Amino acid sequence: DGCTTGRHLELIVRSFGFLNDSDDPATEPRTIEIMYSENEDDSWSSVVTTIVDVLATDDLTEVQLVTDKLCYALGSHDELKIADNAIVTDPDTPIFDGPEGYLLVSFLSGHSKSDMLSILETDDLCLVVNEINGDDKKKQQSVDITWKSVIVGTFSKKARDGGLGKNQFKIIFKQMPLACLEQIVRGITYKNEAKREPHTSRCLGISIKDKKASQTVRVPINIDLYEPFVDLSGCPSDVRGKVKRPFNMAKVSLPSTSECTMHISVSNGASPASPLPWPADFCLTSSIAKFITVRNDHELYWKRSKTGTSIAMDTSLELIFFKGSKVPSDILQQVLRSVYIETDAEPTVFFTVTISLHVSGQILKVTDTLLSKHQS
């Protein structure tokens, strides 16, 4: 504007900057030229050139979990998904490749030989076991992973890397799409067939290494093992009279952090598979513990806080309590004790009552209790 001094011009030139916001930029050097002129009619100054080197930095893969704390019931023999709703993102790596790139799932602490890890298959994700030819029993079978019928990875056959059904496994990427990697992470399962474990806490790590990345991403997940304690040993097996309370001495102990649903059903006869006809006035119901109230027929409240729902409290042959709610063990125990059977009809010889507890996605079938009933 005609008023710019040499000092002003110097400050302006010094303020110039360069930015590239691409996740995958080209790495050729950029040449930047600067020229100056007093006005449009004057000649330009000599050209000043500077070169900017562009270095592509690989962003780390991110794994977002809904929770990093899980519970597993010993004796359930269930496969527990450890990252069912995981979200895997990587802004500059749509395809993961090996042999430097891999997924490693292993225990960081507290594991035993009873811990087993695996992956659930889906319509798109399949595990293909390649048979071994010959008599070399020491040679491990190779297992490939296919995504939409294309091989995108293979399990490491090195002994130290474990394998499916062991306490760790390692998958070497082979042009694996990000969507496939996310599906694998969501399908990782944990299982323990031991009835008791000396150490009840585990820390599991999901590690992802991109071929281009200089670091390995590790996501820890804590798993607490517990023994579901439902004791019916003090409950009567011979129930008499109009009202039968088969579980009035039951004892229950479950982790307070677990989401629980208690399902109680009754069948007429010695076997649930071959029930007899029911008397017309027969019902399975509950008196509900004194500190649990029922509102709007099906909503259960404990200390004025809604804890779950129950269905058909007065007419059904099954009861469902606390659908997916976090309920203390003593409340579960009181509700179980409050369940009773009532009928005015002529007595049947046997009732079979089945109790199932659904704890954090696991189904614990507690018992099929056979109750005999005699005329008073």
CSV table of C-alpha atoms in Angstrom, one decimal:
chain,number,residue,atom,x,y,z
A,1,ASP,CA,0.0,0.0,0.0
A,2,GLY,CA,3.0,2.2,-0.3
A,3,CYS,CA,3.6,2.5,3.4
A,4,THR,CA,5.2,-0.9,4.0
A,5,THR,CA,8.7,-0.6,5.4
A,6,GLY,CA,11.4,-3.1,5.1
A,7,ARG,CA,10.7,-4.2,8.7
A,8,HIS,CA,7.1,-4.8,7.9
A,9,LEU,CA,7.9,-6.8,4.8
A,10,GLU,CA,10.3,-8.9,6.8
A,11,LEU,CA,7.6,-9.8,9.4
A,12,ILE,CA,5.2,-10.7,6.6
A,13,VAL,CA,7.6,-13.1,4.9
A,14,ARG,CA,8.5,-14.6,8.3
A,15,SER,CA,4.8,-15.3,8.9
A,16,PHE,CA,4.3,-17.5,5.8
A,17,GLY,CA,3.6,-21.2,6.6
A,18,PHE,CA,3.0,-24.5,5.0
A,19,LEU,CA,0.3,-27.1,6.0
A,20,ASN,CA,-0.8,-30.4,4.5
A,21,ASP,CA,-3.8,-32.0,6.2
A,22,SER,CA,-3.9,-35.2,4.1
A,23,ASP,CA,-3.9,-38.5,6.0
A,24,ASP,CA,-1.8,-40.0,3.2
A,25,PRO,CA,0.2,-37.2,1.6
A,26,ALA,CA,2.6,-37.5,-1.3
A,27,THR,CA,6.2,-37.2,-0.1
A,28,GLU,CA,7.8,-35.3,-3.0
A,29,PRO,CA,9.6,-32.1,-1.8
A,30,ARG,CA,7.6,-28.9,-2.2
A,31,THR,CA,9.3,-25.9,-3.7
A,32,ILE,CA,8.0,-22.5,-2.6
A,33,GLU,CA,9.0,-19.3,-4.4
A,34,ILE,CA,8.8,-15.7,-2.9
A,35,MET,CA,9.0,-12.5,-5.0
A,36,TYR,CA,8.5,-8.9,-4.1
A,37,SER,CA,7.5,-5.8,-6.1
A,38,GLU,CA,7.0,-2.1,-5.0
A,39,ASN,CA,3.9,-2.0,-7.2
A,40,GLU,CA,2.3,-3.7,-10.1
A,41,ASP,CA,4.3,-1.6,-12.7
A,42,ASP,CA,7.7,-2.1,-11.2
A,43,SER,CA,9.9,-5.1,-11.9
A,44,TRP,CA,9.9,-7.9,-9.4
A,45,SER,CA,12.7,-8.8,-7.1
A,46,SER,CA,14.8,-11.8,-7.5
A,47,VAL,CA,13.2,-15.1,-6.6
A,48,VAL,CA,13.8,-16.6,-3.2
A,49,THR,CA,13.3,-20.3,-3.1
A,50,THR,CA,12.8,-22.7,-0.2
A,51,ILE,CA,12.2,-26.4,-0.2
A,52,VAL,CA,9.8,-28.2,2.2
A,53,ASP,CA,10.3,-31.9,2.8
A,54,VAL,CA,7.1,-33.8,3.5
A,55,LEU,CA,7.3,-36.8,5.7
A,56,ALA,CA,4.2,-39.1,5.9
A,57,THR,CA,3.5,-40.1,9.6
A,58,ASP,CA,1.4,-43.2,10.0
A,59,ASP,CA,-1.4,-42.6,12.6
A,60,LEU,CA,-1.8,-45.4,15.1
A,61,THR,CA,-4.8,-47.7,15.0
A,62,GLU,CA,-7.4,-46.9,17.7
A,63,VAL,CA,-9.7,-49.4,19.4
A,64,GLN,CA,-12.6,-48.0,21.3
A,65,LEU,CA,-14.3,-50.2,23.8
A,66,VAL,CA,-17.7,-49.9,25.5
A,67,THR,CA,-16.1,-51.3,28.7
A,68,ASP,CA,-12.7,-52.7,29.7
A,69,LYS,CA,-14.1,-54.7,32.7
A,70,LEU,CA,-15.8,-58.0,32.3
A,71,CYS,CA,-17.0,-60.8,34.5
A,72,TYR,CA,-16.9,-64.5,33.7
A,73,ALA,CA,-18.8,-67.2,35.6
A,74,LEU,CA,-16.7,-70.3,36.3
A,75,GLY,CA,-18.5,-73.5,35.4
A,76,SER,CA,-20.7,-71.9,32.7
A,77,HIS,CA,-18.5,-73.2,29.8
A,78,ASP,CA,-19.7,-70.2,27.8
A,79,GLU,CA,-17.8,-68.2,25.2
A,80,LEU,CA,-17.7,-64.6,26.4
A,81,LYS,CA,-17.2,-61.9,23.8
A,82,ILE,CA,-14.6,-59.6,25.2
A,83,ALA,CA,-15.0,-56.6,22.8
A,84,ASP,CA,-18.5,-57.2,21.3
A,85,ASN,CA,-19.1,-53.5,20.4
A,86,ALA,CA,-15.5,-52.4,19.7
A,87,ILE,CA,-14.9,-49.7,17.1
A,88,VAL,CA,-11.6,-49.9,15.2
A,89,THR,CA,-10.4,-46.9,13.3
A,90,ASP,CA,-7.2,-45.9,11.4
A,91,PRO,CA,-7.4,-42.7,9.2
A,92,ASP,CA,-4.6,-43.6,6.8
A,93,THR,CA,-4.6,-47.5,6.7
A,94,PRO,CA,-7.7,-48.9,5.0
A,95,ILE,CA,-5.8,-52.1,4.3
A,96,PHE,CA,-3.5,-53.9,6.8
A,97,ASP,CA,-0.7,-56.0,5.5
A,98,GLY,CA,2.1,-58.3,6.8
A,99,PRO,CA,4.4,-59.8,7.5
A,100,GLU,CA,5.3,-56.9,9.9
A,101,GLY,CA,1.6,-56.2,10.4
A,102,TYR,CA,-0.3,-58.4,12.9
A,103,LEU,CA,-3.0,-58.8,15.5
A,104,LEU,CA,-1.9,-60.3,18.8
A,105,VAL,CA,-4.3,-61.3,21.6
A,106,SER,CA,-2.6,-62.4,24.7
A,107,PHE,CA,-2.8,-62.2,28.5
A,108,LEU,CA,-0.8,-59.6,30.2
A,109,SER,CA,-1.3,-61.0,33.7
A,110,GLY,CA,-3.1,-63.6,35.7
A,111,HIS,CA,-3.8,-66.3,33.1
A,112,SER,CA,-3.7,-70.1,33.4
A,113,LYS,CA,-3.7,-73.2,31.1
A,114,SER,CA,-7.5,-73.3,31.4
A,115,ASP,CA,-7.9,-69.9,29.6
A,116,MET,CA,-8.9,-70.3,26.0
A,117,LEU,CA,-9.2,-67.7,23.3
A,118,SER,CA,-11.0,-68.0,19.9
A,119,ILE,CA,-12.8,-66.0,17.2
A,120,LEU,CA,-16.5,-66.3,16.3
A,121,GLU,CA,-17.2,-66.8,12.6
A,122,THR,CA,-19.8,-64.8,10.6
A,123,ASP,CA,-21.2,-64.9,7.1
A,124,ASP,CA,-18.3,-62.9,5.9
A,125,LEU,CA,-15.6,-64.0,8.3
A,126,CYS,CA,-14.5,-67.6,8.2
A,127,LEU,CA,-11.6,-69.7,9.7
A,128,VAL,CA,-10.2,-72.2,7.3
A,129,VAL,CA,-8.1,-75.1,8.7
A,130,ASN,CA,-5.6,-76.5,6.2
A,131,GLU,CA,-5.1,-80.3,6.7
A,132,ILE,CA,-1.5,-81.6,7.1
A,133,ASN,CA,-0.3,-84.3,4.7
A,134,GLY,CA,2.0,-86.9,6.1
A,135,ASP,CA,2.8,-88.3,9.5
A,136,ASP,CA,4.5,-85.2,11.0
A,137,LYS,CA,2.4,-84.8,14.1
A,138,LYS,CA,4.6,-82.1,15.5
A,139,LYS,CA,3.8,-79.8,12.6
A,140,GLN,CA,1.0,-77.5,13.4
A,141,GLN,CA,-2.0,-77.1,11.1
A,142,SER,CA,-2.2,-73.8,9.4
A,143,VAL,CA,-5.4,-71.7,9.8
A,144,ASP,CA,-6.3,-69.0,7.4
A,145,ILE,CA,-8.8,-66.2,7.8
A,146,THR,CA,-11.1,-65.4,4.9
A,147,TRP,CA,-13.2,-62.3,4.4
A,148,LYS,CA,-15.9,-62.6,1.8
A,149,SER,CA,-14.1,-65.8,0.5
A,150,VAL,CA,-10.7,-64.0,0.1
A,151,ILE,CA,-7.7,-64.9,2.4
A,152,VAL,CA,-6.8,-61.8,4.4
A,153,GLY,CA,-4.7,-63.3,7.2
A,154,THR,CA,-3.2,-66.4,8.7
A,155,PHE,CA,-2.5,-67.6,12.2
A,156,SER,CA,1.1,-67.7,13.2
A,157,LYS,CA,2.3,-71.3,13.6
A,158,LYS,CA,5.1,-70.4,16.0
A,159,ALA,CA,4.7,-72.3,19.2
A,160,ARG,CA,5.3,-69.2,21.3
A,161,ASP,CA,2.4,-67.5,19.5
A,162,GLY,CA,-0.1,-70.1,20.7
A,163,GLY,CA,-3.2,-70.5,18.5
A,164,LEU,CA,-7.0,-71.0,18.5
A,165,GLY,CA,-8.2,-72.5,21.7
A,166,LYS,CA,-5.0,-71.5,23.6
A,167,ASN,CA,-4.3,-68.6,25.9
A,168,GLN,CA,-3.0,-66.4,23.1
A,169,PHE,CA,-3.0,-66.2,19.3
A,170,LYS,CA,-1.3,-64.1,16.6
A,171,ILE,CA,-2.8,-63.3,13.2
A,172,ILE,CA,-0.4,-62.1,10.4
A,173,PHE,CA,-2.2,-59.7,8.1
A,174,LYS,CA,-2.5,-60.3,4.3
A,175,GLN,CA,-4.2,-57.3,2.7
A,176,MET,CA,-6.9,-57.3,5.4
A,177,PRO,CA,-9.5,-54.5,5.2
A,178,LEU,CA,-10.2,-52.4,8.2
A,179,ALA,CA,-13.8,-53.7,8.3
A,180,CYS,CA,-12.5,-57.2,8.6
A,181,LEU,CA,-10.1,-56.3,11.4
A,182,GLU,CA,-13.0,-54.7,13.3
A,183,GLN,CA,-15.1,-57.8,12.9
A,184,ILE,CA,-12.3,-60.0,14.2
A,185,VAL,CA,-11.8,-57.8,17.3
A,186,ARG,CA,-15.6,-57.9,18.0
A,187,GLY,CA,-15.6,-61.7,17.6
A,188,ILE,CA,-12.7,-62.5,20.1
A,189,THR,CA,-14.0,-64.8,22.8
A,190,TYR,CA,-12.8,-66.0,26.2
A,191,LYS,CA,-13.7,-69.3,27.8
A,192,ASN,CA,-12.6,-71.1,30.9
A,193,GLU,CA,-13.6,-74.7,31.7
A,194,ALA,CA,-12.1,-74.9,35.1
A,195,LYS,CA,-14.4,-75.2,38.1
A,196,ARG,CA,-12.0,-73.2,40.3
A,197,GLU,CA,-9.1,-70.9,39.6
A,198,PRO,CA,-6.4,-69.8,42.1
A,199,HIS,CA,-6.3,-66.4,40.5
A,200,THR,CA,-9.6,-64.8,39.6
A,201,SER,CA,-8.3,-61.6,37.9
A,202,ARG,CA,-6.9,-61.5,34.3
A,203,CYS,CA,-5.7,-58.7,32.1
A,204,LEU,CA,-6.0,-59.4,28.4
A,205,GLY,CA,-4.3,-57.3,25.8
A,206,ILE,CA,-5.4,-56.7,22.2
A,207,SER,CA,-2.3,-55.6,20.2
A,208,ILE,CA,-2.4,-54.3,16.6
A,209,LYS,CA,0.7,-53.5,14.6
A,210,ASP,CA,0.4,-51.8,11.3
A,211,LYS,CA,3.3,-52.5,8.8
A,212,LYS,CA,4.0,-48.8,8.4
A,213,ALA,CA,3.6,-47.9,12.1
A,214,SER,CA,6.6,-47.6,14.4
A,215,GLN,CA,4.5,-48.5,17.5
A,216,THR,CA,2.2,-51.3,18.6
A,217,VAL,CA,-1.2,-50.3,19.9
A,218,ARG,CA,-2.2,-52.3,23.0
A,219,VAL,CA,-5.7,-52.2,24.5
A,220,PRO,CA,-6.0,-53.9,28.0
A,221,ILE,CA,-9.2,-55.6,29.1
A,222,ASN,CA,-9.8,-56.8,32.6
A,223,ILE,CA,-11.7,-60.1,33.2
A,224,ASP,CA,-12.8,-61.1,36.8
A,225,LEU,CA,-13.7,-64.7,37.3
A,226,TYR,CA,-16.2,-65.7,39.9
A,227,GLU,CA,-18.1,-68.8,41.1
A,228,PRO,CA,-21.9,-68.2,40.9
A,229,PHE,CA,-23.2,-69.3,44.2
A,230,VAL,CA,-26.8,-70.5,44.3
A,231,ASP,CA,-27.4,-72.9,47.1
A,232,LEU,CA,-30.7,-74.8,47.2
A,233,SER,CA,-29.5,-77.5,49.6
A,234,GLY,CA,-31.7,-76.3,52.5
A,235,CYS,CA,-34.9,-76.0,50.4
A,236,PRO,CA,-37.6,-78.6,50.8
A,237,SER,CA,-38.1,-81.2,48.1
A,238,ASP,CA,-41.5,-82.4,49.5
A,239,VAL,CA,-44.0,-79.5,49.4
A,240,ARG,CA,-47.5,-79.8,51.0
A,241,GLY,CA,-50.7,-77.8,51.2
A,242,LYS,CA,-52.3,-75.2,49.0
A,243,VAL,CA,-49.3,-72.8,48.9
A,244,LYS,CA,-45.8,-74.3,48.1
A,245,ARG,CA,-42.7,-72.2,48.8
A,246,PRO,CA,-39.9,-74.4,47.2
A,247,PHE,CA,-37.1,-71.9,47.6
A,248,ASN,CA,-37.7,-70.3,51.0
A,249,MET,CA,-34.2,-71.3,52.1
A,250,ALA,CA,-32.3,-70.4,48.9
A,251,LYS,CA,-28.9,-68.6,49.1
A,252,VAL,CA,-27.6,-66.5,46.2
A,253,SER,CA,-24.3,-64.8,45.6
A,254,LEU,CA,-23.4,-63.0,42.3
A,255,PRO,CA,-21.1,-60.1,41.4
A,256,SER,CA,-22.8,-56.8,42.1
A,257,THR,CA,-21.3,-55.3,38.9
A,258,SER,CA,-23.1,-57.8,36.7
A,259,GLU,CA,-26.3,-57.2,34.7
A,260,CYS,CA,-28.7,-60.0,35.7
A,261,THR,CA,-32.0,-61.6,34.6
A,262,MET,CA,-33.5,-64.3,36.7
A,263,HIS,CA,-35.9,-66.7,34.9
A,264,ILE,CA,-38.0,-69.3,36.8
A,265,SER,CA,-40.2,-71.7,35.1
A,266,VAL,CA,-42.3,-74.7,36.3
A,267,SER,CA,-43.5,-77.8,34.4
A,268,ASN,CA,-46.1,-80.4,35.6
A,269,GLY,CA,-44.3,-83.8,35.6
A,270,ALA,CA,-41.0,-85.4,36.2
A,271,SER,CA,-39.4,-83.9,33.1
A,272,PRO,CA,-39.7,-80.5,31.4
A,273,ALA,CA,-39.6,-82.3,28.0
A,274,SER,CA,-42.8,-84.2,28.7
A,275,PRO,CA,-45.1,-82.1,30.8
A,276,LEU,CA,-48.6,-83.1,31.9
A,277,PRO,CA,-51.7,-80.9,31.6
A,278,TRP,CA,-52.0,-78.2,34.3
A,279,PRO,CA,-55.0,-77.7,36.6
A,280,ALA,CA,-57.0,-74.7,35.6
A,281,ASP,CA,-56.2,-72.7,38.8
A,282,PHE,CA,-52.5,-73.4,39.0
A,283,CYS,CA,-50.2,-70.4,39.2
A,284,LEU,CA,-46.5,-69.6,39.8
A,285,THR,CA,-46.2,-66.3,41.5
A,286,SER,CA,-44.2,-64.2,44.0
A,287,SER,CA,-45.0,-62.4,47.2
A,288,ILE,CA,-42.0,-60.1,46.5
A,289,ALA,CA,-39.7,-59.1,49.3
A,290,LYS,CA,-40.9,-56.3,51.6
A,291,PHE,CA,-38.4,-53.8,50.2
A,292,ILE,CA,-39.2,-54.5,46.5
A,293,THR,CA,-42.5,-53.0,45.3
A,294,VAL,CA,-44.4,-53.6,42.1
A,295,ARG,CA,-45.8,-50.7,40.2
A,296,ASN,CA,-47.7,-50.6,36.9
A,297,ASP,CA,-48.1,-54.4,37.2
A,298,HIS,CA,-44.7,-55.3,35.8
A,299,GLU,CA,-42.1,-52.7,37.0
A,300,LEU,CA,-40.0,-53.6,39.9
A,301,TYR,CA,-38.6,-51.0,42.3
A,302,TRP,CA,-36.0,-51.4,45.0
A,303,LYS,CA,-35.5,-48.4,47.4
A,304,ARG,CA,-37.6,-46.3,45.0
A,305,SER,CA,-35.2,-47.0,42.1
A,306,LYS,CA,-36.5,-49.0,39.1
A,307,THR,CA,-34.5,-52.2,38.9
A,308,GLY,CA,-36.2,-54.2,36.2
A,309,THR,CA,-39.4,-55.8,35.0
A,310,SER,CA,-41.4,-58.9,35.6
A,311,ILE,CA,-43.9,-60.6,33.3
A,312,ALA,CA,-47.3,-62.2,34.2
A,313,MET,CA,-46.8,-62.1,38.0
A,314,ASP,CA,-50.1,-63.9,38.8
A,315,THR,CA,-51.1,-66.2,35.9
A,316,SER,CA,-48.0,-67.5,34.1
A,317,LEU,CA,-46.0,-70.6,34.6
A,318,GLU,CA,-42.8,-68.6,34.3
A,319,LEU,CA,-41.4,-65.5,36.1
A,320,ILE,CA,-38.7,-63.2,34.8
A,321,PHE,CA,-37.1,-60.7,37.1
A,322,PHE,CA,-34.7,-57.8,36.7
A,323,LYS,CA,-34.2,-57.8,32.9
A,324,GLY,CA,-30.6,-56.8,32.4
A,325,SER,CA,-30.4,-54.8,35.7
A,326,LYS,CA,-27.6,-54.6,38.2
A,327,VAL,CA,-29.2,-56.1,41.3
A,328,PRO,CA,-27.4,-56.9,44.6
A,329,SER,CA,-27.2,-60.6,45.5
A,330,ASP,CA,-29.3,-60.2,48.6
A,331,ILE,CA,-32.2,-58.8,46.5
A,332,LEU,CA,-32.0,-61.7,44.1
A,333,GLN,CA,-32.0,-64.0,47.1
A,334,GLN,CA,-35.1,-62.4,48.6
A,335,VAL,CA,-37.0,-62.5,45.3
A,336,LEU,CA,-36.1,-66.2,44.8
A,337,ARG,CA,-37.3,-67.0,48.3
A,338,SER,CA,-40.6,-65.2,47.6
A,339,VAL,CA,-41.6,-67.4,44.7
A,340,TYR,CA,-44.4,-69.8,45.4
A,341,ILE,CA,-46.8,-72.2,43.7
A,342,GLU,CA,-50.5,-72.1,44.5
A,343,THR,CA,-53.4,-74.4,43.4
A,344,ASP,CA,-56.7,-75.8,44.8
A,345,ALA,CA,-56.7,-78.7,42.4
A,346,GLU,CA,-56.0,-82.3,43.2
A,347,PRO,CA,-52.3,-82.6,43.6
A,348,THR,CA,-50.0,-83.8,40.9
A,349,VAL,CA,-47.1,-86.1,41.8
A,350,PHE,CA,-44.2,-84.0,40.6
A,351,PHE,CA,-43.4,-80.4,39.7
A,352,THR,CA,-40.1,-79.6,37.9
A,353,VAL,CA,-38.9,-76.1,38.5
A,354,THR,CA,-36.0,-74.7,36.4
A,355,ILE,CA,-34.0,-71.6,37.5
A,356,SER,CA,-31.8,-69.8,35.0
A,357,LEU,CA,-29.7,-66.8,35.7
A,358,HIS,CA,-28.5,-64.7,32.8
A,359,VAL,CA,-25.4,-62.8,34.1
A,360,SER,CA,-23.6,-60.3,31.8
A,361,GLY,CA,-24.7,-62.2,28.7
A,362,GLN,CA,-24.0,-65.7,30.1
A,363,ILE,CA,-26.7,-68.2,30.9
A,364,LEU,CA,-26.3,-70.1,34.1
A,365,LYS,CA,-28.8,-72.9,34.4
A,366,VAL,CA,-28.8,-73.4,38.1
A,367,THR,CA,-31.0,-76.4,38.5
A,368,ASP,CA,-34.0,-78.5,37.4
A,369,THR,CA,-35.5,-79.1,40.9
A,370,LEU,CA,-37.9,-82.0,41.1
A,371,LEU,CA,-40.5,-81.3,43.8
A,372,SER,CA,-42.9,-84.0,45.0
A,373,LYS,CA,-46.3,-83.0,46.3
A,374,HIS,CA,-48.5,-85.1,48.5
A,375,GLN,CA,-52.1,-84.5,49.7
A,376,SER,CA,-52.3,-82.9,53.1
